Coordinates of C-alpha atoms and ligand atoms in Angstrom, one line a residue:
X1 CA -9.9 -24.4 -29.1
X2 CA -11.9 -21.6 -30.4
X3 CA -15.5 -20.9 -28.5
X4 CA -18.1 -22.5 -30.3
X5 CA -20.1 -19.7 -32.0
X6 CA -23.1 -18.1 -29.8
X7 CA -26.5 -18.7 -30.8
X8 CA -28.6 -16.0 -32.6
X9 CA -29.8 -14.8 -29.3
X10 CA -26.9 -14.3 -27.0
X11 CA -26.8 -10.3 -25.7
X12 CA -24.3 -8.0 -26.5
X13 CA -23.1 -5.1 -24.3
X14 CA -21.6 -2.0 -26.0
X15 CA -20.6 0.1 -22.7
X16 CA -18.8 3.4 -23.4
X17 CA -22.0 3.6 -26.4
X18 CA -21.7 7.2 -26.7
X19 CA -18.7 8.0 -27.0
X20 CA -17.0 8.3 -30.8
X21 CA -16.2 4.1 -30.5
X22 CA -18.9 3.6 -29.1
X23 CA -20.7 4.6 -31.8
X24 CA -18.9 2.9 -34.3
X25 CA -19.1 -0.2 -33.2
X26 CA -23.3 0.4 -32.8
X27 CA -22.9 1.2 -36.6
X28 CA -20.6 -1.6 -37.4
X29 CA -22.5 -4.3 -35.6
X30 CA -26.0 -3.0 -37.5
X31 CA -23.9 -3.2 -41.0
X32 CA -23.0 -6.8 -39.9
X33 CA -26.9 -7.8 -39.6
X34 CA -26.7 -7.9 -35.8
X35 CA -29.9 -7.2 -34.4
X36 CA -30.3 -4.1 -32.2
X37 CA -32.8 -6.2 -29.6
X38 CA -29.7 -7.8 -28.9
X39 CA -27.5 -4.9 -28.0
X40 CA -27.6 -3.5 -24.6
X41 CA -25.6 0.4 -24.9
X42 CA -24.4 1.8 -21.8
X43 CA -22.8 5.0 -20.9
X44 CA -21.9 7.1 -17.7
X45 CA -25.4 8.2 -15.7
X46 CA -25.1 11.5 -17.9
X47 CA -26.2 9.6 -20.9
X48 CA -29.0 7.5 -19.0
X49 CA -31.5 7.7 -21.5
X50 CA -30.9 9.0 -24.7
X51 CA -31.1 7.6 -28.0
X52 CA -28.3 6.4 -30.2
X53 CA -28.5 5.4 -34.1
X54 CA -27.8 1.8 -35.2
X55 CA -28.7 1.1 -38.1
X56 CA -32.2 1.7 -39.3
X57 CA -33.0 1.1 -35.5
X58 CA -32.0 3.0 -32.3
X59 CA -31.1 1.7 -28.9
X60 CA -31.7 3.3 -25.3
X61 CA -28.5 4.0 -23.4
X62 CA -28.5 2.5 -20.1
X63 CA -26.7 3.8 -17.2
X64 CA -23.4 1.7 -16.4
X65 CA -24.3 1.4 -12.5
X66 CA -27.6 -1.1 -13.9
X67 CA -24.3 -3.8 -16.0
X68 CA -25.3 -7.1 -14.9
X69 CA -23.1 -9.5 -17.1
X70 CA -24.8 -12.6 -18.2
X71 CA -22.5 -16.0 -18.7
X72 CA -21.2 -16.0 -22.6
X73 CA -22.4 -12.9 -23.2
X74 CA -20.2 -10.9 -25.5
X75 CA -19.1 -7.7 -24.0
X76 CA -17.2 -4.6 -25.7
X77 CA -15.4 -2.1 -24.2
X78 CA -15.1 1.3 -25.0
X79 CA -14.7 3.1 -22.0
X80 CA -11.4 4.8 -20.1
X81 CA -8.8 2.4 -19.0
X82 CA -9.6 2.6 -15.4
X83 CA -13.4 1.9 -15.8
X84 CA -12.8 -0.6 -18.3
X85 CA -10.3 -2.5 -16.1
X86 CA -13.2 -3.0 -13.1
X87 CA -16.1 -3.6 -16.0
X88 CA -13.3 -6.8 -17.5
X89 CA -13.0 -8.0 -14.4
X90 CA -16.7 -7.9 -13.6
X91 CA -17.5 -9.1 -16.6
X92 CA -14.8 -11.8 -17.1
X93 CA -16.3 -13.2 -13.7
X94 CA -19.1 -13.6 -14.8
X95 CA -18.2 -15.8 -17.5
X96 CA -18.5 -13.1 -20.4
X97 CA -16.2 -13.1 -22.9
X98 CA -14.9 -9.4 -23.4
X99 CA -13.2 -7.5 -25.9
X100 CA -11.2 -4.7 -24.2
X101 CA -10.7 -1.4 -26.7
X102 CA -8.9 0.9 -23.7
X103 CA -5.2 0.8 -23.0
X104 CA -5.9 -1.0 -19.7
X105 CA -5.1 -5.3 -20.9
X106 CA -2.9 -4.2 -24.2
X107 CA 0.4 -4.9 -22.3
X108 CA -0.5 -7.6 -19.7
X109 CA 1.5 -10.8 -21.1
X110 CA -1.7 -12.7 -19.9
X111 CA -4.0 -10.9 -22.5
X112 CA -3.7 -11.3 -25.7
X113 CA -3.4 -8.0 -28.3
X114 CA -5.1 -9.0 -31.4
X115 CA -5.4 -8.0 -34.4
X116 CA -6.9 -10.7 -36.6
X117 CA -4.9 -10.0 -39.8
X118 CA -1.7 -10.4 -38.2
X119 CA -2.3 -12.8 -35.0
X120 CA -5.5 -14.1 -35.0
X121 CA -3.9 -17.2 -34.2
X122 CA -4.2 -16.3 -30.2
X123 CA -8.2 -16.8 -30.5
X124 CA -7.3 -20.7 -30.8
X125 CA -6.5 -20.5 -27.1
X126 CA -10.6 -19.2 -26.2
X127 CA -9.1 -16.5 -24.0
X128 CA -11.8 -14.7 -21.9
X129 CA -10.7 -11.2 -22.2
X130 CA -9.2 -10.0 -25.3
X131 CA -7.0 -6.4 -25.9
X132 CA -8.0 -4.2 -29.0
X133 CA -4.9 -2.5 -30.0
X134 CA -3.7 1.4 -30.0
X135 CA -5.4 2.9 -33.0
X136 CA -1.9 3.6 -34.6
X137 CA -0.5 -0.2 -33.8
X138 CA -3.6 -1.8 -35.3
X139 CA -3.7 0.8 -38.9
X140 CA 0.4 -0.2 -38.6
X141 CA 0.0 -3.6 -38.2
X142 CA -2.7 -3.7 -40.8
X143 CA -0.2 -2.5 -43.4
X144 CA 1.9 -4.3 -42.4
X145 CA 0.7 -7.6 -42.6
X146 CA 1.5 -8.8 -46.5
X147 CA 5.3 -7.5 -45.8
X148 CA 5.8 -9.9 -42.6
X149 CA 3.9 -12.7 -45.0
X150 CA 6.3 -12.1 -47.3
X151 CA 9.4 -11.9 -45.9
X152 CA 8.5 -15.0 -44.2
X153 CA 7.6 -16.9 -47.4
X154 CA 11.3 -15.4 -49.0
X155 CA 13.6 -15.9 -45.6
X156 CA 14.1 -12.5 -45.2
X157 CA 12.9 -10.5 -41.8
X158 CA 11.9 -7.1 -40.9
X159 CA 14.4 -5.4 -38.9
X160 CA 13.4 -2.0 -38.1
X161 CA 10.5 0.0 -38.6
X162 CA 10.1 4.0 -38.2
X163 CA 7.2 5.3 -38.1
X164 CA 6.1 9.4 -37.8
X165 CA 2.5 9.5 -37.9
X166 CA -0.4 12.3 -38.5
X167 CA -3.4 11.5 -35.9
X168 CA -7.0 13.2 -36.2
X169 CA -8.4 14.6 -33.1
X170 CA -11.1 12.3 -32.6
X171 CA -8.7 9.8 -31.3
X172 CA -9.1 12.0 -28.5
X173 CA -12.5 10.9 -28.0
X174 CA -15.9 12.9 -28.6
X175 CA -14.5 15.7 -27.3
X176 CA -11.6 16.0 -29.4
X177 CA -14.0 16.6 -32.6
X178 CA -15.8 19.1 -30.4
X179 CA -12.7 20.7 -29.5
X180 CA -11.1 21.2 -33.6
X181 CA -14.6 22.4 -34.3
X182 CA -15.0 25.0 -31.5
X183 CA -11.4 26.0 -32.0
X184 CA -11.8 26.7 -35.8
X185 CA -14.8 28.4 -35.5
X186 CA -13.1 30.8 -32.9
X187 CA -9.7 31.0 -35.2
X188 CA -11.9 32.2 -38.3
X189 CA -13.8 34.9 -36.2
X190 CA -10.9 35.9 -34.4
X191 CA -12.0 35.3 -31.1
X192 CA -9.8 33.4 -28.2
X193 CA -10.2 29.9 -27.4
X194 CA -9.2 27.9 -24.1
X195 CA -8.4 24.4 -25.3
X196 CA -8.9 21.9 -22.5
X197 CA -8.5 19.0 -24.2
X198 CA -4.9 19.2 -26.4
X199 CA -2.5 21.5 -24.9
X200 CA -2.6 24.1 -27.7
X201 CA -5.8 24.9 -29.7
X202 CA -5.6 22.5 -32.6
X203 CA -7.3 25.1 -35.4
X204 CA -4.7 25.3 -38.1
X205 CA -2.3 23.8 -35.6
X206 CA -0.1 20.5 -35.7
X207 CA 1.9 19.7 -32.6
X208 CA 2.9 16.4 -30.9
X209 CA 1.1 14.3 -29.4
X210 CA -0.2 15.4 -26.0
X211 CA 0.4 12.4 -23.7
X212 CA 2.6 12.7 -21.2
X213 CA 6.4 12.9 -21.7
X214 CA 8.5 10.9 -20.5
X215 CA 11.2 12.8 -19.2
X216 CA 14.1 9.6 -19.6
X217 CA 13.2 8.7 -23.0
X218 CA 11.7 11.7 -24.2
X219 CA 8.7 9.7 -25.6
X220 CA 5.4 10.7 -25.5
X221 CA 2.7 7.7 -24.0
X222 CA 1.3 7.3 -27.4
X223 CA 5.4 7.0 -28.5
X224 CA 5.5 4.2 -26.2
X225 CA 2.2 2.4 -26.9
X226 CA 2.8 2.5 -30.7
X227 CA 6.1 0.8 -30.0
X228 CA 5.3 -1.5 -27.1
X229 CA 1.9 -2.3 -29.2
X230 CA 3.6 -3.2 -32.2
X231 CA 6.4 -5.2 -30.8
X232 CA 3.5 -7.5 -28.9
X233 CA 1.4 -7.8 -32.1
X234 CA 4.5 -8.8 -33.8
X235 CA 5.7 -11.0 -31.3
X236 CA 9.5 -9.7 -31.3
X237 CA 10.8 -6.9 -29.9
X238 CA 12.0 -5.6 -33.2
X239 CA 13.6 -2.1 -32.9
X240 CA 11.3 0.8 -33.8
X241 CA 11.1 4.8 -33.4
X242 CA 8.0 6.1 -33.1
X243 CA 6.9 9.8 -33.6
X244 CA 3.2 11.0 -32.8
X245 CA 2.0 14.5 -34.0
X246 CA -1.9 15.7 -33.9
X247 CA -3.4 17.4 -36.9
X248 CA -6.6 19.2 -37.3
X249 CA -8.2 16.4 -38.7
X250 CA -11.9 15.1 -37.6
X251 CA -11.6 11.3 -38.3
X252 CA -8.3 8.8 -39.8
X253 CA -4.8 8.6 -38.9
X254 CA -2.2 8.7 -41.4
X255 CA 1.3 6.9 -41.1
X256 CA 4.6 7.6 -42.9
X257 CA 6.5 4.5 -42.5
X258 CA 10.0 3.1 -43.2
X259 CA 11.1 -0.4 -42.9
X260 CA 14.4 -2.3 -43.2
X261 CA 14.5 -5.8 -44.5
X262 CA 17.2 -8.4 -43.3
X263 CA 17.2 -9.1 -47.7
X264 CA 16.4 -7.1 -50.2
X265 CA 13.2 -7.9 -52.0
X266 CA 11.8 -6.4 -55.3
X267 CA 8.9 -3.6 -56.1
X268 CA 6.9 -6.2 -58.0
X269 CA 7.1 -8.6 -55.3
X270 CA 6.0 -6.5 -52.6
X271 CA 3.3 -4.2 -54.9
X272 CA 1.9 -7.7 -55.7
X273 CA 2.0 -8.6 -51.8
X274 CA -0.3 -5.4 -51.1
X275 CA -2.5 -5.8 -54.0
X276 CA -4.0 -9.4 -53.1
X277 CA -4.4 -8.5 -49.0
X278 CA -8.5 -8.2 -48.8
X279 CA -7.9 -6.0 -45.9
X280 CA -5.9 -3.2 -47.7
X281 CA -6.7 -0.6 -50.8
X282 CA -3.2 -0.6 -52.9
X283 CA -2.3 2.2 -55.0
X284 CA 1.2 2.3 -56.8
X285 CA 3.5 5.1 -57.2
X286 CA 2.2 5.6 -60.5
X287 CA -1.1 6.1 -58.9
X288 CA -2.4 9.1 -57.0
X289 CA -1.4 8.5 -53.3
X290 CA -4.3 8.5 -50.8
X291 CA -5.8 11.1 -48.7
X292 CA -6.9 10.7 -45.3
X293 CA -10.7 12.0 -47.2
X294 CA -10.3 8.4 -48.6
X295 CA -10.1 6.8 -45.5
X296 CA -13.1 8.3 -43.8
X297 CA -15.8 5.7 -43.0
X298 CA -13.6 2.8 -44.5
X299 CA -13.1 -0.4 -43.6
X300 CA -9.8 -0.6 -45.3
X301 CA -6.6 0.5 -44.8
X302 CA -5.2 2.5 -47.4
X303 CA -1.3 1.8 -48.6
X304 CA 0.3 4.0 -50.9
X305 CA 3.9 5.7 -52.3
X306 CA 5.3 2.6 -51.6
X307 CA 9.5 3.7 -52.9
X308 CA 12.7 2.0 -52.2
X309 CA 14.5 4.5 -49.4
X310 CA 17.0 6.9 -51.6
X311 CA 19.8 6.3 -49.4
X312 CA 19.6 2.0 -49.7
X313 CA 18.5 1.3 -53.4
X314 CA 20.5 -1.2 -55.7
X315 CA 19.9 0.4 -58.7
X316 CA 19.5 3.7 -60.4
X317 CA 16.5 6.1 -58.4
X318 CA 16.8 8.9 -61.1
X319 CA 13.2 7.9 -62.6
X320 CA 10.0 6.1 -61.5
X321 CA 10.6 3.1 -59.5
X322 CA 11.0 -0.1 -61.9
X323 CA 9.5 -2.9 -60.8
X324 CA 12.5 -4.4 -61.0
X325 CA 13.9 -2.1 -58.5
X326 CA 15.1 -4.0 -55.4
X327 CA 16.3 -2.8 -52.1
X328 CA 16.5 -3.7 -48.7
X329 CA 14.8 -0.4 -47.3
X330 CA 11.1 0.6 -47.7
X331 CA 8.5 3.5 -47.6
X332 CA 4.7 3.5 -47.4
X333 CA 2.3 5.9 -46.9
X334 CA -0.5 4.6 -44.6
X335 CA -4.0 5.7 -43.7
X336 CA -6.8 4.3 -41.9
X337 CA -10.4 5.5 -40.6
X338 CA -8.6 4.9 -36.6
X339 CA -12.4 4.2 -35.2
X340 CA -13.0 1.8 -37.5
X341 CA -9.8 -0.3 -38.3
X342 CA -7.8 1.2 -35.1
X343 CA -10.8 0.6 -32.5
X344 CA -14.3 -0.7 -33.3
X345 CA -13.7 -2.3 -36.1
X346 CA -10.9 -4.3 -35.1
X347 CA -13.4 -5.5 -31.9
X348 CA -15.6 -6.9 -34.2
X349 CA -13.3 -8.7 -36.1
X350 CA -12.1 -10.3 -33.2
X351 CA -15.6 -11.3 -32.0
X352 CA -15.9 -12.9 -35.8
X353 CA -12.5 -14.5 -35.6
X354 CA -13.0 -16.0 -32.3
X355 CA -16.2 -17.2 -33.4
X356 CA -18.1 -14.9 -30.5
X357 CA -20.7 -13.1 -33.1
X358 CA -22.2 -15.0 -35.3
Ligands
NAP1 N1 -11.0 7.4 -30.3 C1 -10.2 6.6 -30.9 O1 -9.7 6.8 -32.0 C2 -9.8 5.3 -30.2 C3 -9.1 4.3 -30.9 C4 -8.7 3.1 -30.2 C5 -9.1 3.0 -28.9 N2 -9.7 3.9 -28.2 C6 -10.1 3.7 -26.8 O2 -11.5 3.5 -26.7 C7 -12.0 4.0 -25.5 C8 -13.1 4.9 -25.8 O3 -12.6 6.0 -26.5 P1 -13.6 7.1 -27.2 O4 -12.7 7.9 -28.1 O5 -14.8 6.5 -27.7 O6 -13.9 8.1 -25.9 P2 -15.1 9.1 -25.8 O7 -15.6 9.6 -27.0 O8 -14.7 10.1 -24.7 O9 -16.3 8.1 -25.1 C9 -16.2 7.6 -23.8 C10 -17.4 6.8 -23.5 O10 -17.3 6.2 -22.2 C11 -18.4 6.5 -21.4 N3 -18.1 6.6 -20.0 C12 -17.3 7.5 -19.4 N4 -17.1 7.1 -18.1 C13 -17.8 5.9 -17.9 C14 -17.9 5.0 -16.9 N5 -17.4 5.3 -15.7 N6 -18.7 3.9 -17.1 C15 -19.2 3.6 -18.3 N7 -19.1 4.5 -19.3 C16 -18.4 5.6 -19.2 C17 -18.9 7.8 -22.0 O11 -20.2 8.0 -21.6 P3 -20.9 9.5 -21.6 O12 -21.2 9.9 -23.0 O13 -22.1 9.3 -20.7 O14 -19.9 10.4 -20.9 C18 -18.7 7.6 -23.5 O15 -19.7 6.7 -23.9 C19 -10.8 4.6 -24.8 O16 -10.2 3.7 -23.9 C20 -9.8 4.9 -25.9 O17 -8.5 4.9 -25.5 C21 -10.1 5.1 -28.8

């Protein structure tokens, strides 16, 4: 049974508010027609104080140590994984109902990893605490949505999904944008920079991923959470490879992604899958693809280049794709804004689903 929804009045907390989700999610909630005397923003004690845009309004940040969660208030977490695992169970004994953005709930089988678009169905069970999803799983997922739908609706299955994507550096936080920006300034007057958040200075730099490697798989942590993520959002543990590279870009994550299908299914089918998803911009082959400049700021995610792989195609490749073309391997190019549809944004959509913001 979902929650019934909470009255006008019930608080909100936004804790981690200055951070680069943190204020998202102020932004987001203020485009929803939330009102900001209902928002309580708290950061670290370095923050205490200041004042952060949302909306037309602006909201004081508190510091973290003054939290005092309120029965059925809705809280949202955009801290670390560490301070957000105390703050859940803090707030989650209190009788809040908490959305968790960190990496700290994703995997516990007792939380559920939601993305609404592909499992909102969890919501039904009124969980307390709920997991917001890598930012790379949730933009995946996203896209991937009308293909699962459809191969359910024509018997066939996904059966393996590879997936090498491009990630800004503000999935690093605040201090990943400050990083590419102080880096590039340095590159272009020719001065020497000490990165201390990536590994490498990321000015006209890509390299991969910098969380740690694991030495057994040789998989990087974001490797692993892509993959683990995915597989729990999907509810199978369908095989996947995963590939994570950083790019000097500020804001949106791009995915090149293949998929193999148990059946083959046809270009028009699947085009016309993408084109009727509300929660995805569709552009054919025919069309321009999408840059990650398109992405910025949306609430969308953007699908694109969709081909029939060159090695699996029943059918002559020597053209444009007909839309008759069928084939039982698949390419997309994906992009999404990752602090909107890969972090805040997905929070708030599973506030709305589970009927928690009203
Ligand atoms: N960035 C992304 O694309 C993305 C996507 C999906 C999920 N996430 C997850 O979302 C969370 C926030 O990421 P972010 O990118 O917004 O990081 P960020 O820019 O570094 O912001 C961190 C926020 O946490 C606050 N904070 C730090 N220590 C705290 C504590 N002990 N108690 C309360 N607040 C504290 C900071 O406050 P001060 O300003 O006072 O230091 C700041 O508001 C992380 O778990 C991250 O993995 C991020």
């Amino acid at each position: 049974m979902r929650s019934e929804p909470f009255e006008a009045a019930r608080p909100i907390a936004v804790i981690g508010a200055t951070g680069a989700v943190g204020t998202e999610l102020l932004t987001i909630l203020a485009d929803r027609g939330i009102d900001s005397q209902r928002v309580t923003a708290y950061a670290s004690a370095r923050s205490m104080g200041s004042l952060l845009h949302m909306g037309s309004s602006r909201v004081r940040v508190h510091e973290i140590e003054s939290f005092r969660p309120a029965p059925d208030q809705l809280v949202f977490l955009a801290v670390d994984s560490t301070a957000a695992r105390h703050l859940a169970a803090v707030a989650v004994g209190a009788g809040a109902r908490v959305i968790d953005l960190s990496a700290a709930h994703r995997e516990d089988p007792h939380v559920p990893l939601v993305v609404p678009q592909i499992n909102g169905q969890l919501l039904d069970d009124d969980p307390r605490l709920v997991a917001s999803p890598n930012c790379c799983a949730a933009i995946l997922v996203t896209a991937l949505a009308p293909l699962v739908r459809l191969t359910e609706s024509t018997g066939s299955r996904i059966t393996e999904i590879r997936v090498s994507t491009y990630q800004s550096v503000s999935g690093a936080g605040r201090a990943g944008i400050e990083e590419l920006l102080a880096s590039t300034r340095a590159a272009l007057a020719a001065t020497e920079f000490q990165p201390t958040v990536f590994p490498v200075s990321c000015a006209f730099n890509v390299f991969p991923h910098e969380s740690t490697l694991d030495p057994e798989t040789g998989r990087n942590g974001e490797e692993d959470k892509l993959l683990r993520e995915t597989q729990k959002l999907l509810g199978r543990p369908i095989p996947m490879e995963t590939t994570c590279v950083r790019v000097p870009v500020l804001r949106v994550h791009a995915e090149a992604v293949s998929v193999e299908l148990s059946h083959p299914l046809e270009l028009a089918q699947i085009e016309a899958a993408f084109r009727t998803d509300p929660s995805i911009r569709f552009r054919s082959t025919a069309e321009p693809p999408f840059a990650a400049t398109d992405a910025a700021g949306q609430d969308h995610v953007l699908v694109s280049r969709i081909r029939p792989s060159s090695l699996r195609t029943r059918g002559r490749l020597d053209g444009p794709a007909s839309p008759s073309v069928t084939s039982d391997a698949w390419q997309l190019w994906v992009l999404g804004d990752q602090l909107r549809k890969g972090a805040a944004l997905n929070a708030v959509e599973i506030a709305l689903a589970a009927g928690w913001l009203c």
